[in-house]
């Protein structure tokens, strides 16, 4: 197993894509730390990891709080060692037409989806640089490339993380660290369950594969980028969207 | 225990992959010892570990020569 005993940190691992990524990396032998915003969520992640027979646990993290990031890193490093795989997955939506968007909707999404990636990536880089091997994988979105009405805030952050990844990839490549973005299309998770049926039906007509994606199909691509097999891919955005958007 | 000067020079030599006798006090990391900007960040990380301290970013940016590193450690730790 290619990630044997490597410490992998996955934010937002309670459900959906994050949970699938945590499971996939665990299967590949990694020690997985999955984060949740509540104690209860963290405990549930611990249970899931244990039940699957993987190494690691759930921990509480508020990605918008620099102190929370620091204390998480300290706890992970003490218990398991410095993370060498970081999956920036935690994300939220607060959709609204721009004309009606509130400052809160704008800044909450920027803070959770974008600024958190700055905080976490910066926090793990020291360990990765010393290790001369590291993987930072951001979960972006097809919406960052194609746009979507009602999601100017979300789309802005998802386009931004891809640019962030390209810049950071250029900065730290010489230390054996790759930085990439996986951009899912419409995946069957709680985030897309809220879409009206009508919108979903219309959506399917635009997806050549004619179905929503499964969280495991995103996790597999993240797993590839984390593995040695994906070692020469850096600064890239991989679209995983059933052919809905091809660039 | 070796002096602070010796310990700093040893770390600079190790981190930048140069011989210790090239690490003169007045040597600039970037201009004389061939460091790039990421090397200087790593050098500060190594100094922080050797001397068990944290060097704030705004101070770290000013440490551009071997002597400035020795001076910083002397002023803040000795």
JSON list of C-alpha atoms in Angstrom, two decimals, chain A residues 126 129-130 132 171 174-175, chain B residues 36 38-39 42 45 48-49:
[
{"chain": "A", "resi": 126, "resn": "UNK", "atom": "CA", "xyz": [7.37, 23.06, 7.59]},
{"chain": "A", "resi": 129, "resn": "UNK", "atom": "CA", "xyz": [9.79, 20.58, 3.67]},
{"chain": "A", "resi": 130, "resn": "UNK", "atom": "CA", "xyz": [11.81, 18.80, 6.32]},
{"chain": "A", "resi": 132, "resn": "UNK", "atom": "CA", "xyz": [11.39, 16.35, 1.46]},
{"chain": "A", "resi": 171, "resn": "UNK", "atom": "CA", "xyz": [7.34, 27.50, -4.66]},
{"chain": "A", "resi": 174, "resn": "UNK", "atom": "CA", "xyz": [12.12, 21.65, -5.26]},
{"chain": "A", "resi": 175, "resn": "UNK", "atom": "CA", "xyz": [11.42, 20.05, -1.89]},
{"chain": "B", "resi": 36, "resn": "UNK", "atom": "CA", "xyz": [17.34, 30.93, -3.03]},
{"chain": "B", "resi": 38, "resn": "UNK", "atom": "CA", "xyz": [13.14, 29.04, -0.01]},
{"chain": "B", "resi": 39, "resn": "UNK", "atom": "CA", "xyz": [16.62, 28.05, 1.20]},
{"chain": "B", "resi": 42, "resn": "UNK", "atom": "CA", "xyz": [14.63, 26.60, 5.62]},
{"chain": "B", "resi": 45, "resn": "UNK", "atom": "CA", "xyz": [13.74, 26.87, 10.40]},
{"chain": "B", "resi": 48, "resn": "UNK", "atom": "CA", "xyz": [14.98, 27.85, 15.23]},
{"chain": "B", "resi": 49, "resn": "UNK", "atom": "CA", "xyz": [15.42, 24.16, 15.92]}
]
